[in-house]
mmCIF file of C-alpha atoms in Angstrom:
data_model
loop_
_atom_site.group_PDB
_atom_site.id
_atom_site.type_symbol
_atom_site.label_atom_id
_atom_site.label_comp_id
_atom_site.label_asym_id
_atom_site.label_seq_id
_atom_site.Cartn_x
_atom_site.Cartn_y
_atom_site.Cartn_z
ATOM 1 C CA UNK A 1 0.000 0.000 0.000
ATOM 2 C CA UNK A 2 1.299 3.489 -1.157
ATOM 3 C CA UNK A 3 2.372 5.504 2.124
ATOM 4 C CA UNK A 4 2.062 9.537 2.547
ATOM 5 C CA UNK A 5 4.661 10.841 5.108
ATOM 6 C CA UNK A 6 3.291 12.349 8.111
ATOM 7 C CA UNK A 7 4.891 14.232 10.704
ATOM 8 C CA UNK A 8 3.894 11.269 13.255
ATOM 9 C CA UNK A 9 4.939 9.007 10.768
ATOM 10 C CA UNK A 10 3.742 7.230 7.299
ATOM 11 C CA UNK A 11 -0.245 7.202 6.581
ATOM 12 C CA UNK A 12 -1.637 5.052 3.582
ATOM 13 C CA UNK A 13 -2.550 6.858 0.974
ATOM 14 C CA UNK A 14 -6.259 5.740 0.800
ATOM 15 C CA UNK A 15 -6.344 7.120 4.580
ATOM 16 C CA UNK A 16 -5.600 11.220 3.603
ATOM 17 C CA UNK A 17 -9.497 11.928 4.290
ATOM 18 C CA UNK A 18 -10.518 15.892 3.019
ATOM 19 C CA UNK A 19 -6.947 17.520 2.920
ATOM 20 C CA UNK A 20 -5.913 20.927 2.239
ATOM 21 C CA UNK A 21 -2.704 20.520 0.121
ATOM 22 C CA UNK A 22 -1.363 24.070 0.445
ATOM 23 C CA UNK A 23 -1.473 25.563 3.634
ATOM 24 C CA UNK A 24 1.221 26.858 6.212
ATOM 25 C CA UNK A 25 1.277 26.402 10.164
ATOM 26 C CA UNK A 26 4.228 29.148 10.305
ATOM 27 C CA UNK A 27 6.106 31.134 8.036
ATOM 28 C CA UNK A 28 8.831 32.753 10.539
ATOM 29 C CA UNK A 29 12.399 33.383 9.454
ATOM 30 C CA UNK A 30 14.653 31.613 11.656
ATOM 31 C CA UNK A 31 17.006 34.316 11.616
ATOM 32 C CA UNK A 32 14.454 36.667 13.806
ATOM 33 C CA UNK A 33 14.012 34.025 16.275
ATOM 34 C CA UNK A 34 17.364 33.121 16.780
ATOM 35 C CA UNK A 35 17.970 36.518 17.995
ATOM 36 C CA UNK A 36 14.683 38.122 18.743
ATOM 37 C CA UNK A 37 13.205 34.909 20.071
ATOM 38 C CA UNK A 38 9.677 35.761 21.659
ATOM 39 C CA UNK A 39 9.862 38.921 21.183
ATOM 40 C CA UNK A 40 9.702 38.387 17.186
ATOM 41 C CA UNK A 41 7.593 34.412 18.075
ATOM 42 C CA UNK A 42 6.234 33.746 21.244
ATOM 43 C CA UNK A 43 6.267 30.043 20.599
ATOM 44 C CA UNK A 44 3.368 29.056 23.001
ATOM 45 C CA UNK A 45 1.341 31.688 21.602
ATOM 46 C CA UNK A 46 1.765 30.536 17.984
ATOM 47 C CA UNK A 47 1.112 26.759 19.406
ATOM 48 C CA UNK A 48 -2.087 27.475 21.129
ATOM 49 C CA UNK A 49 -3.455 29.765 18.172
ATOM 50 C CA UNK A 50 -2.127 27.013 15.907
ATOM 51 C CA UNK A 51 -4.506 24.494 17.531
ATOM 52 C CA UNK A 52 -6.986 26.918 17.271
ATOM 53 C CA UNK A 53 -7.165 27.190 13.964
ATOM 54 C CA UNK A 54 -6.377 23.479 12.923
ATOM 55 C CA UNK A 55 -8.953 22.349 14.993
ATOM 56 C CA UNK A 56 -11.047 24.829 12.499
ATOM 57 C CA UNK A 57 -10.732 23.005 9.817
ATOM 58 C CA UNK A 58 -10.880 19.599 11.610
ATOM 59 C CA UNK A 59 -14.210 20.745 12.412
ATOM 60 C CA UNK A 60 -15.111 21.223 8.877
ATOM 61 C CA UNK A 61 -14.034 17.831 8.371
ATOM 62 C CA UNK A 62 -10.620 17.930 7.088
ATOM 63 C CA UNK A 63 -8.292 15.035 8.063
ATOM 64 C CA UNK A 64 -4.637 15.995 6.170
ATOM 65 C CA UNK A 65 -2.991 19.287 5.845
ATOM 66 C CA UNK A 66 -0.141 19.634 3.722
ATOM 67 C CA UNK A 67 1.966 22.531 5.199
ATOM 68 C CA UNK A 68 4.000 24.129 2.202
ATOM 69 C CA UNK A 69 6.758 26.022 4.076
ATOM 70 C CA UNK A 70 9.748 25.739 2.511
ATOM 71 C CA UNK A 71 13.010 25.375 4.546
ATOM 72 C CA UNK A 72 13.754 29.029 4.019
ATOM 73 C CA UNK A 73 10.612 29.917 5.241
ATOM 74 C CA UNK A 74 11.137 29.265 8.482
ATOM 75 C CA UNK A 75 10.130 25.385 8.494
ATOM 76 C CA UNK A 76 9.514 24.326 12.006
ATOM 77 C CA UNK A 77 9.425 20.521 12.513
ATOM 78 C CA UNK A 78 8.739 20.277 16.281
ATOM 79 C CA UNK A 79 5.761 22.535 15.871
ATOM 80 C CA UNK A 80 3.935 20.951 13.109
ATOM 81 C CA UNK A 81 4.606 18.155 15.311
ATOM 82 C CA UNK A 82 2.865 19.253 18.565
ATOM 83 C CA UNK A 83 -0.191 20.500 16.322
ATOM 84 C CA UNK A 84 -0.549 17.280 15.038
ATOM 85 C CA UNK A 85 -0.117 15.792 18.663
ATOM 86 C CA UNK A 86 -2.157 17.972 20.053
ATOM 87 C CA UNK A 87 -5.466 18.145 17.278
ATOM 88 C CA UNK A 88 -5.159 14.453 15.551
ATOM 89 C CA UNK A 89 -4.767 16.177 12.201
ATOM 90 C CA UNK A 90 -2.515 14.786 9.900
ATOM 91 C CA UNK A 91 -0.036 17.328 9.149
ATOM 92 C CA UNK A 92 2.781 16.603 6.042
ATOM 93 C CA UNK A 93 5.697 18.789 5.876
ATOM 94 C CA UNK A 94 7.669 19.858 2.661
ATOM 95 C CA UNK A 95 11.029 20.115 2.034
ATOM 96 C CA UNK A 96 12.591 22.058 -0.429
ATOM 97 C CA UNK A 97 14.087 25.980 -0.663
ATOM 98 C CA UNK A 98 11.855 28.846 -1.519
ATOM 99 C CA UNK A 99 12.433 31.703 -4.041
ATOM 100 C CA UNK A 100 15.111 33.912 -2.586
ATOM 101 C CA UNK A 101 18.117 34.164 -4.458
ATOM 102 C CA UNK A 102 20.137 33.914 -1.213
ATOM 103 C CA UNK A 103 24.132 33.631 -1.165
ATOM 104 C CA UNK A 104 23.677 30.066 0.630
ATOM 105 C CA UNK A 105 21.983 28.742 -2.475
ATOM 106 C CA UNK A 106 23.837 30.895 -5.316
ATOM 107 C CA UNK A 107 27.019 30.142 -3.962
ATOM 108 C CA UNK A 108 26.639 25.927 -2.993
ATOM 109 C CA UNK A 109 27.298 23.342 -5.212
ATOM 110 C CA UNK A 110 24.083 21.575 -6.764
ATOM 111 C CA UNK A 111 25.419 18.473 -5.250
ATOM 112 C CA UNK A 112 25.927 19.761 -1.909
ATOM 113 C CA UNK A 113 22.633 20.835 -1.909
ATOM 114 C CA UNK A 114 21.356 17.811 -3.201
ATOM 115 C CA UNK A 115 23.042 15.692 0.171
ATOM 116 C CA UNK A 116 21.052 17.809 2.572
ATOM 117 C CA UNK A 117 17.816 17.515 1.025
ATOM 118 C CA UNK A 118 18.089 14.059 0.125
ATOM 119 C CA UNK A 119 19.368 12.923 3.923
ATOM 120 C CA UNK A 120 16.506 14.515 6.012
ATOM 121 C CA UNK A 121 14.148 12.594 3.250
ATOM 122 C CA UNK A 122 16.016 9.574 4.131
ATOM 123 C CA UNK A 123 17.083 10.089 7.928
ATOM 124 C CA UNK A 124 14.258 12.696 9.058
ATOM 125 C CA UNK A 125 14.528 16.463 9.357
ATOM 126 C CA UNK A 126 16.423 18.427 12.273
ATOM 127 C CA UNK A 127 16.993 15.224 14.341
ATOM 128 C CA UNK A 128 13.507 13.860 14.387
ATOM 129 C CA UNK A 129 11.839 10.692 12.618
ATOM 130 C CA UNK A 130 9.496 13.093 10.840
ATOM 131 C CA UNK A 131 10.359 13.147 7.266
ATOM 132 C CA UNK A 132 8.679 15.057 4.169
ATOM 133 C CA UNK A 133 5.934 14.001 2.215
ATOM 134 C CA UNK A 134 6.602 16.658 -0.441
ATOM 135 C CA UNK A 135 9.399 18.664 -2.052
ATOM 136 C CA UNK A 136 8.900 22.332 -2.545
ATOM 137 C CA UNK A 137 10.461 24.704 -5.286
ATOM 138 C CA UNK A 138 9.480 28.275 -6.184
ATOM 139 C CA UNK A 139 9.864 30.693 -8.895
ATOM 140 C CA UNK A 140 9.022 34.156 -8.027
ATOM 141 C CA UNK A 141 7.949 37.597 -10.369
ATOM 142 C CA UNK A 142 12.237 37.387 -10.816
ATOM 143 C CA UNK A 143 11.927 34.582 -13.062
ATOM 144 C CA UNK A 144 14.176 31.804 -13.862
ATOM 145 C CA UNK A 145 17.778 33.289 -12.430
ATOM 146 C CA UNK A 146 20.721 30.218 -12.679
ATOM 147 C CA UNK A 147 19.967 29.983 -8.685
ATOM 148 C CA UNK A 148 16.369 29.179 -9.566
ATOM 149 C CA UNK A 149 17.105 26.432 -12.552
ATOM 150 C CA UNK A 150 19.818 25.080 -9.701
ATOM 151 C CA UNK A 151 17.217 24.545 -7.432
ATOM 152 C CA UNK A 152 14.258 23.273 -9.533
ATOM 153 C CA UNK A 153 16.573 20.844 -10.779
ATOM 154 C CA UNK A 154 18.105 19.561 -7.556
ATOM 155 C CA UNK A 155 14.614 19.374 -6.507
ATOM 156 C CA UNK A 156 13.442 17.629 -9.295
ATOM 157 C CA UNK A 157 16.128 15.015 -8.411
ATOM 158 C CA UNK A 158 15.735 14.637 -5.116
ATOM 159 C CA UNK A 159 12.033 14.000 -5.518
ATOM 160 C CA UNK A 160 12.730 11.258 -8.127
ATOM 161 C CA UNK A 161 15.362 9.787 -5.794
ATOM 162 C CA UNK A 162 12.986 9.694 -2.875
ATOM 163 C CA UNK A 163 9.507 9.408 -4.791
ATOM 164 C CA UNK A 164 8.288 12.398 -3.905
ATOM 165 C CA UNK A 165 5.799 14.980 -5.420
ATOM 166 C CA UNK A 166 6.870 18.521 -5.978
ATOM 167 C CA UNK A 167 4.536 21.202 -5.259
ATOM 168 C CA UNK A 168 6.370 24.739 -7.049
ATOM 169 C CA UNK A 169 4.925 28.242 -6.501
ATOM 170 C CA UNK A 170 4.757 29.948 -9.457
ATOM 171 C CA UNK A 171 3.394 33.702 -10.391
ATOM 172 C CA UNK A 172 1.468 33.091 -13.618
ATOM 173 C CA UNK A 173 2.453 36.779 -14.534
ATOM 174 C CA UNK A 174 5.877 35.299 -15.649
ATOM 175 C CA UNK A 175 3.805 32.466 -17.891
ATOM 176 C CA UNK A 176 6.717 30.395 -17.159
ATOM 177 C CA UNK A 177 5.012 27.498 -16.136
ATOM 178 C CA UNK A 178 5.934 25.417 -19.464
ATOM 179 C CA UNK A 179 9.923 26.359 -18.751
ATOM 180 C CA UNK A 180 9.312 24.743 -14.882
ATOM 181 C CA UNK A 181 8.391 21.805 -16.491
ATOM 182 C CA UNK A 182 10.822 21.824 -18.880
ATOM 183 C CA UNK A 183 13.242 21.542 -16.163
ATOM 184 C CA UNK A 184 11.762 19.622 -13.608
ATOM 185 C CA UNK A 185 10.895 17.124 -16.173
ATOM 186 C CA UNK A 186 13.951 17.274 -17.411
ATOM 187 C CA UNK A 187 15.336 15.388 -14.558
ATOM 188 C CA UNK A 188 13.264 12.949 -14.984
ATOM 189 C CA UNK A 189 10.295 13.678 -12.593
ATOM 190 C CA UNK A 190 6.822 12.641 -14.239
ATOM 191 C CA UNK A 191 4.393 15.655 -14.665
ATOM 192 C CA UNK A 192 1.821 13.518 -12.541
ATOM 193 C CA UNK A 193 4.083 14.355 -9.947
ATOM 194 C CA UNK A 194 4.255 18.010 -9.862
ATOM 195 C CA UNK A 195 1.681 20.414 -8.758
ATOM 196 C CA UNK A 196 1.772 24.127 -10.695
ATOM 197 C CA UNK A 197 1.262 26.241 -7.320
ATOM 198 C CA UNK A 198 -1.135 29.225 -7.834
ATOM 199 C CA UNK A 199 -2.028 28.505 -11.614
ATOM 200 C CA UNK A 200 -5.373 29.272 -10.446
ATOM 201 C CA UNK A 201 -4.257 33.055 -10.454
ATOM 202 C CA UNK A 202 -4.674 33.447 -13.941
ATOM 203 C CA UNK A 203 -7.560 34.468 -16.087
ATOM 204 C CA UNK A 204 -6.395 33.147 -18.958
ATOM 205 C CA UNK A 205 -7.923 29.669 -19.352
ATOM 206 C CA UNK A 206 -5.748 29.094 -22.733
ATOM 207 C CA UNK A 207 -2.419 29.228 -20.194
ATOM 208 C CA UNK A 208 -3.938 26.986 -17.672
ATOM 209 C CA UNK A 209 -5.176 24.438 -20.350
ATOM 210 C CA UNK A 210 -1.419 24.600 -21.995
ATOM 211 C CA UNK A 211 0.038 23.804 -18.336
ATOM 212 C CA UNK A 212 -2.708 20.644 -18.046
ATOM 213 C CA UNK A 213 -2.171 19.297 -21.694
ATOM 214 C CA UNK A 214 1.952 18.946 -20.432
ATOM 215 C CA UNK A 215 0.655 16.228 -17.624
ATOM 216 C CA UNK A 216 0.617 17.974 -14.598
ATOM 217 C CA UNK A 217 -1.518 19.244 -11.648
ATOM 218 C CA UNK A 218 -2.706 23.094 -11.436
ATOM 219 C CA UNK A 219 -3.006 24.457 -7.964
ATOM 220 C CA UNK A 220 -6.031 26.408 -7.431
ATOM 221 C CA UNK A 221 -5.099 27.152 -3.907
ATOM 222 C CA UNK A 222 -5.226 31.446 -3.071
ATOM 223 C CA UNK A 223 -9.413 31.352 -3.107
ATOM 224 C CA UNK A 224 -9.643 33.539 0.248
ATOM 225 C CA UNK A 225 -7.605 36.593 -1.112
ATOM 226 C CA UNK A 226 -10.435 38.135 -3.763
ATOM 227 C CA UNK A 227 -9.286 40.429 -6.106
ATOM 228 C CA UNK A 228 -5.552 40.582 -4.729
ATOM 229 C CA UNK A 229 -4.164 37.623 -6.980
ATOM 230 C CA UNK A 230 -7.673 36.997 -8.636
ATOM 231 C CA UNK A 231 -11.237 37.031 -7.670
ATOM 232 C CA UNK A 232 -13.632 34.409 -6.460
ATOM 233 C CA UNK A 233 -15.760 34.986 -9.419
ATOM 234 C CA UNK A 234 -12.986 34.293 -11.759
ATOM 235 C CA UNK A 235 -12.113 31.221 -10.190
ATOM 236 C CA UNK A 236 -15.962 29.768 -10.005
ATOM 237 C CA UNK A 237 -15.704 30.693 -13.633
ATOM 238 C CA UNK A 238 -12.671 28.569 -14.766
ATOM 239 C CA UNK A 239 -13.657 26.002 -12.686
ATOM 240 C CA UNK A 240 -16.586 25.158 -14.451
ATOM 241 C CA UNK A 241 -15.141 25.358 -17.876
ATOM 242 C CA UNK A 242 -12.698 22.742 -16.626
ATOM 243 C CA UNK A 243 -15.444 21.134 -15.095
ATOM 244 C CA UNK A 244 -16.861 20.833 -18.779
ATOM 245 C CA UNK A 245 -13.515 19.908 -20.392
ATOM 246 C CA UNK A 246 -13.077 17.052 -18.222
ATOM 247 C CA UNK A 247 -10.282 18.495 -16.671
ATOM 248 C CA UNK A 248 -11.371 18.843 -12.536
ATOM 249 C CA UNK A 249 -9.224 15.185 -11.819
ATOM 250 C CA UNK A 250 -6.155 17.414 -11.983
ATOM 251 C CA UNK A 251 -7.004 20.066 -9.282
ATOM 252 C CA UNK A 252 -5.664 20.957 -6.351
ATOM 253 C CA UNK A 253 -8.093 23.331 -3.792
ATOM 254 C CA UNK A 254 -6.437 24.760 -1.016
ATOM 255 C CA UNK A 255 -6.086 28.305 0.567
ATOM 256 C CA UNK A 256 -2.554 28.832 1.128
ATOM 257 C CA UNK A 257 -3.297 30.316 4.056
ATOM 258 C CA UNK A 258 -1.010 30.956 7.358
ATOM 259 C CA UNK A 259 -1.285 30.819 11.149
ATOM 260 C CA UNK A 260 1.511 33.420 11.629
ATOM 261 C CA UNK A 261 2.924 34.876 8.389
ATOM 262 C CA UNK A 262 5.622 37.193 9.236
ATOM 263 C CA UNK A 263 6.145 38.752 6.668
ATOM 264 C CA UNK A 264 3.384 41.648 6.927
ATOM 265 C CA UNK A 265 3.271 42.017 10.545
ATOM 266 C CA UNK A 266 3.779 41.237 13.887
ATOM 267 C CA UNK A 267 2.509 38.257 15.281
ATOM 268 C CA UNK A 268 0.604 40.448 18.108
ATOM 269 C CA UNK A 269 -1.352 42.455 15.027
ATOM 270 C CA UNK A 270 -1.853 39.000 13.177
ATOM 271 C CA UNK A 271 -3.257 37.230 16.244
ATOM 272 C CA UNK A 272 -5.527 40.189 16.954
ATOM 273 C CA UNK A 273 -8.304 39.238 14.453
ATOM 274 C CA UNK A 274 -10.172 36.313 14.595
ATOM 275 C CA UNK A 275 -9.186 34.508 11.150
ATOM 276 C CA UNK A 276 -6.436 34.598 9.714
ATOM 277 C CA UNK A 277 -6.953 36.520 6.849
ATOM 278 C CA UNK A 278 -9.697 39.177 6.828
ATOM 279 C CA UNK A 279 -12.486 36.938 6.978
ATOM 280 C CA UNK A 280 -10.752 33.925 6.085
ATOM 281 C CA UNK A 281 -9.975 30.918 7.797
ATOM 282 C CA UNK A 282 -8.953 26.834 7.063
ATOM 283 C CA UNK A 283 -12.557 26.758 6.851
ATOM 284 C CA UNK A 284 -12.811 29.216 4.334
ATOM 285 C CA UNK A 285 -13.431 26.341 1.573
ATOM 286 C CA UNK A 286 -16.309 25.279 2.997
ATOM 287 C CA UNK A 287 -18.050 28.001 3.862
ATOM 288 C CA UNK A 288 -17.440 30.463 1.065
ATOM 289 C CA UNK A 289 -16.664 28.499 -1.968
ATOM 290 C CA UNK A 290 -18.121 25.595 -1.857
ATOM 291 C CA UNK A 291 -21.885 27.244 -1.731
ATOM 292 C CA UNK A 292 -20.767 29.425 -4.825
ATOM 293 C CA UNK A 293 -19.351 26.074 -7.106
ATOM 294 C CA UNK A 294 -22.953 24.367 -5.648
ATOM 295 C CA UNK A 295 -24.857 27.304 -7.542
ATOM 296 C CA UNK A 296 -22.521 26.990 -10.529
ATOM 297 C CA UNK A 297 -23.916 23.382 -11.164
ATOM 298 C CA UNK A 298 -21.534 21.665 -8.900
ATOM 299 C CA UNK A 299 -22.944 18.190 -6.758
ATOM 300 C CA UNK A 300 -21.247 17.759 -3.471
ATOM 301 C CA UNK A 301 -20.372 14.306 -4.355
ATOM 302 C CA UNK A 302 -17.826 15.937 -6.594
ATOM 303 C CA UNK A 303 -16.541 18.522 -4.277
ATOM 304 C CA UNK A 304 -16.034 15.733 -2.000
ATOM 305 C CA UNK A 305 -14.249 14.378 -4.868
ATOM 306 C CA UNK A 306 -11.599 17.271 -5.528
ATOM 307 C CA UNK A 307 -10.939 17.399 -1.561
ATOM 308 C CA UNK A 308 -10.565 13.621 -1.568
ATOM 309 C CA UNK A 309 -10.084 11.650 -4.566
ATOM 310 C CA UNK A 310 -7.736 14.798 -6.211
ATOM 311 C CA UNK A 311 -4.983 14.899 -3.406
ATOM 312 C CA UNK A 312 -5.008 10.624 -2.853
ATOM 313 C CA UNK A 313 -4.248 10.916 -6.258
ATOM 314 C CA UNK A 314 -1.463 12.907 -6.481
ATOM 315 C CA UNK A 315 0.715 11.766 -3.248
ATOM 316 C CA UNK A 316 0.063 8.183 -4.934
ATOM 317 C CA UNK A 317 1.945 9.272 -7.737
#
């Protein structure tokens, strides 16, 4: 039986119940709390709101979340961890190195790099038994720089070696999807494999169709933030004219939400509203969207589908 890995440990595949597959417990550079430490991350505040809120969406019914923080942004193993201790959610963790064209990826060999992705696949990350369930890549509004194509294909061959999926952000205002999969493919990862993060994004249903026709998955996974990457009613829209192509079976929903994003604020501001988002939430799915795809001609058989049936299909490969 095909295995996901957990942070607790492997879960078979047929077992990943309604998952989110893009979501993030914490995105906290590990920089600021080395030397900040609460002041910058109280860490039992974040743990107790991070219950909170997973407990949310287990609620709603969701049984797997699949956090997508990179290693550069700020990856904390022991937390995910505890939440997943503490709420009974499965909780998968990514490895991988974000966009940032930082001088401890420009300037380190591909194979070095390589080693210390492919050993905390192997052996566990940061000393635990927890290992990834997913490799994670980006490419940013910068484009493809030679520390990008380094990484996307070191990534690309660690995910082959370990036979793991790739989930890679990419900003559809580059179009460059087709040139990702150029190289990820080119290492000889299958397109089933890889997920095109935030396709959903753009309006132009010609540039998603060209992404599905290469093989892969299209993330449509930023629904809560209307009208700052795209609008709900765009979304709704190119979901049903995928829905009529046939093309829903290679969909990812999720959010890409955060319990503490640091990058905008301080975690005291953040933790001040109730969601996590304006009005949005884990939950934010189920409550907002769904209703709208339901009046669009959608059954809830099949959006139990796309929560279900769409992510056991992609971590089985």
């Amino acid at each position: 039986m095909k295995t996901i890995s957990c942070v607790l440990g492997p879960l078979p595949v047929d077992r990943i119940g309604t998952t989110l597959a893009h979501e993030h417990i914490c995105c906290g550079d590990w920089s600021m709390r080395a030397n900040f430490g609460p002041r910058f991350c109280p860490e039992e505040n974040l743990l107790a709101r991070a219950v909170e809120q997973v407990n949310r969406a287990k609620a709603a019914g969701v049984a797997t979340i699949v956090d997508g923080t990179a290693i550069n942004l700020g990856r904390d193993i022991h937390l995910l961890r505890q939440v997943s201790r503490l709420t009974g959610v499965n909780l998968v963790a990514s490895s991988g190195f974000y966009d940032q064209d930082e001088p401890w990826l420009a300037g380190q060999e591909e194979g070095f790099l390589f080693d210390l992705l492919d050993h905390e696949c192997k052996h566990g990350i940061a000393g635990t038994d927890s290992r990834p369930g997913l490799m994670k890549c980006a490419v940013g509004t910068h484009g493809l720089t030679p520390t990008r194509e380094k990484i996307l294909r070191l990534t690309a061959r660690v995910a082959v070696e370990n036979d793991l999926p790739v989930f890679c952000h990419h900003e559809v205002s580059t179009r460059l999807g087709p040139q990702i999969l150029d190289l990820l493919c080119g290492e000889g990862l299958a397109p089933q494999r890889i997920i095109l993060g935030h396709a959903g994004d753009s309006e132009d249903l010609d540039y998603i169709l060209s992404l599905l026709d290469r093989g892969c998955w299209i993330g449509q996974d930023r629904w809560p933030y209307d009208g700052r990457f795209n609008t709900v009613a765009s979304r709704v829209e190119t979901m049903v004219q995928l829905r009529q192509r046939g093309l829903l079976d290679r969909v990812i929903l999720s959010h890409d939400l955060c319990v503490y994003l640091g990058f905008w604020e301080s975690m005291e501001a953040s933790f001040a509203r109730e969601t996590l988002y304006e009005g949005a939430d884990f939950t934010y799915l189920f409550r907002t969207v769904f209703p709208k795809l339901q009046a669009a001609g959608f059954p809830q058989e099949e959006l139990d589908r796309l929560m279900t049936e769409n992510p056991r299909n992609f971590f089985a490969g």
